[in-house]
Coordinates of C-alpha atoms in Angstrom, one line a residue:
E127 CA -1.7 -35.6 -11.9
G128 CA 2.1 -35.4 -12.3
K129 CA 2.1 -31.9 -10.6
P130 CA 5.4 -31.5 -8.7
G131 CA 4.4 -31.8 -4.9
G132 CA 0.7 -31.4 -5.9
M133 CA 1.2 -28.0 -7.5
D134 CA 0.3 -26.7 -10.6
P135 CA 3.3 -26.1 -13.2
T136 CA 2.8 -22.4 -13.3
E137 CA 2.4 -22.0 -9.6
A138 CA 5.7 -24.0 -8.9
A139 CA 7.5 -22.0 -11.7
L140 CA 6.5 -18.7 -9.9
A141 CA 7.4 -19.8 -6.8
F142 CA 10.8 -20.5 -7.9
A143 CA 11.0 -17.1 -9.7
L144 CA 10.0 -15.1 -6.6
G145 CA 12.6 -17.2 -4.8
L146 CA 15.5 -16.1 -7.1
Y147 CA 14.7 -12.4 -6.2
R148 CA 17.7 -10.5 -4.9
F149 CA 18.2 -6.8 -4.4
E150 CA 21.4 -5.7 -6.2
R151 CA 21.3 -1.8 -6.6
Y152 CA 24.1 -1.3 -4.4
R153 CA 25.9 -4.8 -4.3
R154 CA 26.2 -6.9 -7.5
R155 CA 26.6 -10.7 -7.4
D156 CA 28.6 -12.1 -10.3
A157 CA 26.5 -15.5 -10.6
A158 CA 23.7 -15.4 -13.4
P159 CA 20.6 -16.7 -11.6
P160 CA 19.5 -20.1 -12.8
R161 CA 16.3 -20.5 -14.8
L162 CA 13.6 -22.9 -14.2
V163 CA 11.9 -24.4 -17.5
T164 CA 8.8 -25.9 -16.2
P165 CA 6.7 -28.0 -18.8
G166 CA 3.4 -26.9 -19.0
A167 CA 3.8 -23.5 -17.0
D168 CA 2.5 -20.3 -18.3
E169 CA 5.7 -18.4 -18.6
A170 CA 4.4 -15.2 -19.8
Q171 CA 2.2 -15.1 -16.6
V172 CA 5.1 -16.1 -14.5
A173 CA 7.2 -13.5 -16.0
S174 CA 4.5 -10.8 -15.5
L175 CA 4.1 -11.7 -11.8
A176 CA 7.6 -12.1 -10.8
R177 CA 8.3 -8.6 -12.7
A178 CA 5.8 -6.8 -10.7
C179 CA 6.7 -8.5 -7.1
A180 CA 10.3 -7.6 -8.0
L181 CA 9.4 -4.0 -8.6
A182 CA 7.6 -3.9 -5.4
K183 CA 10.6 -5.1 -3.5
D184 CA 12.9 -3.1 -5.3
L185 CA 10.9 -0.1 -4.3
I186 CA 10.7 -0.9 -0.7
N187 CA 14.5 -1.9 -0.4
T188 CA 15.6 1.3 -1.8
P189 CA 16.5 3.9 0.9
A190 CA 15.3 7.1 1.3
N191 CA 18.0 8.9 0.0
D192 CA 17.7 7.4 -3.5
L193 CA 13.7 7.1 -3.0
G194 CA 12.0 10.3 -2.2
P195 CA 8.6 11.5 -3.3
A196 CA 10.0 12.7 -6.8
E197 CA 11.5 9.0 -7.2
L198 CA 8.4 7.4 -6.4
E199 CA 6.8 9.4 -8.9
G200 CA 9.3 8.5 -11.6
A201 CA 8.5 4.8 -10.9
A202 CA 5.0 5.6 -11.4
R203 CA 5.4 7.4 -14.6
E204 CA 7.6 4.6 -15.7
L205 CA 4.7 2.4 -15.2
A206 CA 2.2 4.3 -16.9
G207 CA 4.2 4.6 -19.8
R208 CA 5.0 0.9 -20.1
F209 CA 1.4 0.5 -20.2
G210 CA -0.2 3.6 -22.1
A211 CA -2.0 4.9 -19.1
Q212 CA -2.7 8.3 -18.2
I213 CA -0.9 10.0 -15.3
E214 CA -1.5 13.1 -13.1
V215 CA 0.7 14.3 -10.2
I216 CA -0.1 17.5 -8.1
T217 CA 2.8 18.7 -6.3
G218 CA 3.8 20.8 -3.5
D219 CA 1.6 24.0 -2.5
E220 CA -0.7 23.1 -5.5
L221 CA -1.9 20.2 -3.4
L222 CA -3.7 23.1 -1.2
T223 CA -5.5 24.7 -4.2
K224 CA -6.4 21.4 -5.8
G225 CA -8.2 19.9 -2.6
Y226 CA -5.5 17.6 -0.7
P227 CA -4.9 19.5 2.5
A228 CA -3.9 16.5 4.5
V229 CA -1.4 15.3 1.9
H230 CA 0.3 18.9 2.1
A231 CA 0.1 19.0 5.9
V232 CA 2.0 15.6 6.3
G233 CA 4.6 16.2 3.6
R234 CA 5.3 20.0 3.7
A235 CA 8.2 19.5 6.3
A236 CA 10.2 17.8 3.8
A237 CA 13.3 19.4 2.1
P238 CA 13.3 21.2 -1.1
G239 CA 13.0 18.5 -4.0
R240 CA 11.3 16.4 -1.8
E241 CA 7.9 17.8 -2.0
P242 CA 4.8 16.0 -1.2
R243 CA 2.6 14.8 -4.1
M244 CA -0.7 13.0 -5.3
I245 CA 0.1 10.6 -7.7
E246 CA -2.9 9.3 -9.9
I247 CA -2.4 6.7 -12.9
T248 CA -5.7 5.9 -14.9
W249 CA -6.0 3.1 -17.3
G250 CA -8.7 1.1 -19.2
E251 CA -11.9 2.2 -21.0
A252 CA -14.2 4.3 -19.6
G253 CA -17.6 2.5 -18.8
R254 CA -15.7 -0.6 -17.4
P255 CA -16.1 -1.5 -13.8
G256 CA -13.9 1.0 -11.9
V257 CA -11.2 -0.4 -9.6
A258 CA -9.2 2.0 -7.4
L259 CA -6.1 1.0 -5.5
V260 CA -4.6 3.1 -2.8
G261 CA -1.2 3.0 -1.4
K262 CA 0.5 4.5 1.4
G263 CA 3.5 6.5 0.1
V264 CA 5.6 7.6 2.8
V265 CA 9.2 7.5 1.6
F266 CA 10.5 7.8 5.0
D267 CA 8.9 8.4 8.5
T268 CA 10.7 10.0 11.1
G269 CA 7.6 10.3 13.3
G270 CA 7.8 13.8 12.8
L271 CA 7.7 15.9 16.0
D272 CA 6.6 12.9 17.8
L273 CA 10.0 11.5 16.6
K274 CA 10.7 7.6 16.6
P275 CA 13.1 6.3 18.7
S276 CA 16.3 4.9 16.8
A277 CA 15.0 1.5 16.7
G278 CA 11.7 2.5 15.4
M279 CA 13.1 4.5 12.6
R280 CA 15.6 2.1 11.1
L281 CA 13.2 0.1 8.7
M282 CA 11.1 3.4 7.8
K283 CA 12.5 3.5 4.3
K284 CA 9.8 0.7 4.0
D285 CA 6.8 3.0 4.9
M286 CA 6.0 3.5 1.1
G287 CA 5.5 -0.3 0.8
G288 CA 1.6 0.3 0.2
A289 CA 2.6 2.6 -2.6
A290 CA 5.0 0.0 -3.8
H291 CA 2.2 -2.8 -3.7
V292 CA -0.4 -1.1 -5.4
L293 CA 1.9 0.1 -8.3
A294 CA 2.9 -3.6 -8.6
L295 CA -0.6 -4.8 -8.3
G296 CA -1.6 -2.3 -11.0
A297 CA 1.2 -3.7 -13.2
M298 CA -0.3 -7.2 -13.0
V299 CA -3.8 -5.8 -13.7
M300 CA -2.8 -3.7 -17.0
E301 CA -0.3 -6.6 -18.4
A302 CA -3.2 -9.1 -17.9
R303 CA -5.5 -6.5 -19.5
L304 CA -8.3 -7.3 -17.2
P305 CA -11.4 -5.6 -18.6
V306 CA -11.5 -2.6 -15.6
R307 CA -11.3 1.0 -15.5
L308 CA -8.0 1.3 -13.0
S309 CA -7.1 4.1 -11.1
V310 CA -3.8 3.6 -8.8
L311 CA -3.7 6.5 -6.2
V312 CA -0.7 7.1 -4.2
P313 CA -0.2 10.1 -1.9
A314 CA 3.8 10.4 -1.6
V315 CA 5.4 12.3 1.3
E316 CA 8.1 12.3 3.6
N317 CA 7.2 12.7 7.2
A318 CA 10.2 15.0 8.0
V319 CA 11.2 17.3 11.0
S320 CA 11.6 20.9 10.3
G321 CA 10.2 24.3 11.6
D322 CA 7.4 23.9 9.2
A323 CA 6.3 20.4 10.4
M324 CA 2.8 19.7 11.5
R325 CA 2.4 19.8 15.4
P326 CA 0.3 17.6 18.0
G327 CA -2.6 19.5 18.6
D328 CA -2.8 21.0 15.1
V329 CA -6.2 20.5 13.3
L330 CA -6.1 19.7 9.8
A331 CA -8.5 20.0 7.1
T332 CA -9.3 17.0 4.6
R333 CA -10.6 16.6 1.3
K334 CA -13.9 15.1 2.3
G335 CA -14.4 18.2 4.7
L336 CA -14.1 16.4 8.0
S337 CA -11.6 18.0 10.4
V338 CA -8.8 15.9 12.0
E339 CA -7.2 16.8 15.3
V340 CA -3.5 15.5 15.2
G341 CA -2.9 14.1 18.4
N342 CA 0.5 12.3 17.3
T343 CA 2.2 13.1 14.2
D344 CA 3.7 9.6 13.7
A345 CA -0.2 8.5 12.8
E346 CA 0.4 10.3 9.4
G347 CA -0.2 7.5 7.3
R348 CA -4.0 7.3 7.9
L349 CA -4.0 11.2 7.2
I350 CA -2.8 10.8 3.5
L351 CA -4.8 8.2 2.9
A352 CA -7.8 10.1 4.1
D353 CA -7.5 12.3 1.0
A354 CA -6.6 9.5 -1.2
L355 CA -9.7 7.6 -0.1
T356 CA -11.9 10.7 -1.0
R357 CA -10.5 10.8 -4.2
A358 CA -11.3 7.3 -4.9
S359 CA -14.9 7.8 -3.8
E360 CA -15.0 10.7 -6.4
L361 CA -14.7 8.0 -9.1
S362 CA -17.4 6.0 -7.9
P363 CA -15.4 2.6 -8.0
D364 CA -16.9 -0.9 -8.0
L365 CA -14.0 -2.1 -5.7
T366 CA -11.6 0.0 -3.7
L367 CA -8.7 -2.0 -2.1
D368 CA -6.1 0.1 -0.1
L369 CA -2.9 -1.1 1.2
A370 CA -0.5 0.4 3.8
T371 CA 2.6 -0.3 6.3
L372 CA 0.0 1.3 8.7
T373 CA 0.4 0.3 12.4
G374 CA 2.8 -1.6 14.7
A375 CA -0.4 -2.9 16.2
A376 CA -1.2 -5.4 13.2
R377 CA 2.0 -7.0 13.9
V378 CA 1.5 -7.2 17.5
A379 CA -1.6 -9.1 16.6
L380 CA -0.5 -11.2 13.5
G381 CA 3.3 -10.9 13.2
P382 CA 5.3 -10.0 10.2
Q383 CA 4.2 -13.1 7.8
L384 CA 0.4 -12.6 7.8
P385 CA -1.2 -9.2 7.0
P386 CA -4.8 -8.4 8.4
F387 CA -7.4 -7.0 6.2
F388 CA -10.6 -5.1 7.0
T389 CA -13.9 -5.1 5.3
D390 CA -17.6 -5.3 6.1
D391 CA -18.5 -6.7 2.8
E392 CA -18.9 -10.4 3.4
D393 CA -18.8 -11.4 -0.4
L394 CA -15.5 -9.3 -0.7
A395 CA -14.1 -10.9 2.3
A396 CA -14.9 -14.2 0.8
A397 CA -13.6 -13.5 -2.6
I398 CA -10.4 -12.3 -1.1
E399 CA -9.8 -15.3 1.3
A400 CA -10.6 -17.5 -2.0
G401 CA -7.9 -15.4 -3.9
A402 CA -5.4 -15.8 -1.0
R403 CA -5.7 -19.5 -0.8
K404 CA -5.5 -19.9 -4.6
A405 CA -2.4 -17.9 -4.8
S406 CA -1.1 -19.2 -1.3
D407 CA -0.7 -15.7 -0.3
P408 CA -2.2 -15.7 3.3
V409 CA -4.1 -12.9 4.5
W410 CA -6.2 -12.8 8.1
R411 CA -9.6 -10.9 8.3
L412 CA -10.0 -8.6 11.4
P413 CA -13.0 -6.8 12.6
L414 CA -14.0 -3.4 11.8
W415 CA -15.4 -3.3 15.8
K416 CA -17.6 -0.3 15.9
G417 CA -17.6 -0.5 19.8
Y418 CA -14.1 1.6 19.4
L419 CA -15.3 4.4 17.4
A420 CA -15.8 6.2 20.1
S421 CA -11.9 6.2 20.7
L422 CA -11.7 8.4 17.7
E423 CA -13.8 11.4 19.0
T424 CA -12.3 14.8 20.2
E425 CA -13.7 17.8 21.6
I426 CA -12.5 20.4 19.0
A427 CA -12.7 18.5 15.6
D428 CA -14.6 15.5 13.6
L429 CA -12.1 13.0 14.8
K430 CA -8.6 12.6 15.8
N431 CA -5.7 10.5 14.5
D432 CA -4.5 9.0 17.8
P433 CA -7.3 7.1 19.3
D434 CA -7.9 6.8 22.9
A435 CA -5.8 4.1 24.7
W436 CA -8.8 2.5 26.3
A437 CA -9.5 1.0 22.8
Q438 CA -6.0 -1.0 22.6
A439 CA -6.7 -2.3 19.1
G440 CA -4.5 -0.1 17.2
A441 CA -4.9 -2.1 13.8
M442 CA -8.9 -1.8 14.2
T443 CA -8.9 1.7 15.3
A444 CA -6.8 2.7 12.2
A445 CA -9.0 1.0 10.0
L446 CA -12.1 2.7 11.5
F447 CA -10.4 6.1 10.8
L448 CA -10.1 5.1 7.2
Q449 CA -13.6 3.8 7.0
K450 CA -14.8 7.3 7.5
F451 CA -13.2 8.2 4.4
A452 CA -13.6 5.2 2.1
P453 CA -15.9 4.7 -0.9
A454 CA -19.5 3.5 -0.5
G455 CA -19.8 0.0 -2.0
A456 CA -17.0 -2.7 -1.7
W457 CA -13.7 -1.6 0.2
A458 CA -11.0 -3.4 1.9
H459 CA -8.0 -2.1 3.7
F460 CA -4.9 -4.3 4.0
D461 CA -2.3 -3.3 7.0
I462 CA 0.8 -4.9 5.6
F463 CA 4.4 -5.3 6.8
A464 CA 6.0 -5.5 3.5
W465 CA 9.3 -6.8 5.0
N466 CA 10.9 -10.1 5.6
P467 CA 12.7 -9.8 9.3
R468 CA 14.4 -13.3 9.0
A469 CA 15.7 -15.1 6.2
Q470 CA 14.3 -18.4 4.7
P471 CA 14.4 -20.4 1.5
G472 CA 12.9 -18.1 -1.2
Y473 CA 12.5 -15.2 1.2
P474 CA 15.6 -13.1 1.9
V475 CA 15.7 -10.4 4.7
G476 CA 14.3 -7.3 3.0
G477 CA 11.4 -5.8 1.2
E478 CA 8.3 -8.5 0.7
A479 CA 5.4 -8.5 -1.4
Q480 CA 2.3 -9.4 0.7
A481 CA -1.3 -9.9 -0.6
I482 CA -1.0 -8.8 -4.2
L483 CA -0.8 -12.0 -5.6
G484 CA -4.0 -13.3 -3.9
L485 CA -5.6 -9.8 -4.7
F486 CA -4.7 -10.6 -8.2
A487 CA -6.3 -13.8 -8.4
M488 CA -9.2 -12.4 -6.6
L489 CA -9.5 -9.5 -9.5
K490 CA -9.4 -12.1 -12.1
A491 CA -12.0 -14.2 -10.8
R492 CA -14.3 -11.1 -10.2
Y493 CA -13.5 -9.4 -13.4
A494 CA -12.0 -11.5 -16.4

């Protein structure tokens, strides 16, 4: 049909636009990027999606000295302002009085000015189907007192990749004016080391009321997501999606290019896979295998954050932990890498947007 390589003109233009991305905050290139004019392409949609993906990549690529919790809040405020959305931010010790104790526990060790916070963006008319997007916003992960080795810490500026992804996906939804009531929920923390850091063996309260024994302070992402998912459930959404750079086990299972997702909703799983195929944005479903639930049990609390070693499947046990806090109804969890470790044409080394183009295609099919 005259499509280049069988591709839709809009898809071809988007692929080219995504391939032009460069992170230039600290190192400017003089050459102006080329611009592709593709007859028949929806240039407005291409610009919107490319701009959103560039936002995610820019946030991921920015090091933690220039992107702390406050700067992540600033990016969320800028996004809310651009689309006329509401934003509420709960910061520091106010997290305790407002019911986000796990977010506070993970982030309280950070330096002054880098306090933990809960960011909530709301957009769209009340009464429309609710869509909650929850993103892990750990701006840097030392591992806490269970300190990561140097090699494991090197890329931890990207541990807010989930937050960057839900901000970008939220931008796509708002710019397309999808008829939904959108909530973007980002717990933003630095998992730092100080005299006030949470300790192995501590028992944390959560917003849901479940107690969690901290077996390992480096399994902190699921702790902040627990409070954020509980908040999402209070909104009674039609659909909840959470994205997080959660486990190394997901990379052992599927590598850096193929993010796993988890859901027990068969219709949602099929819709996610259809959106992924349509957008050429690959994902792979892994099971929420209930046989591993026992690995989260502990004698002194409702559950623990470091599953027993016998279960082995770290990405699955993390997802099972999150499921205990997820809203009833349609929910899916994405364990993304958010990084290209190897340069390829169109994919420079550095921050990468994964799954959200496919998720946007799914959301359009579901609600538009």
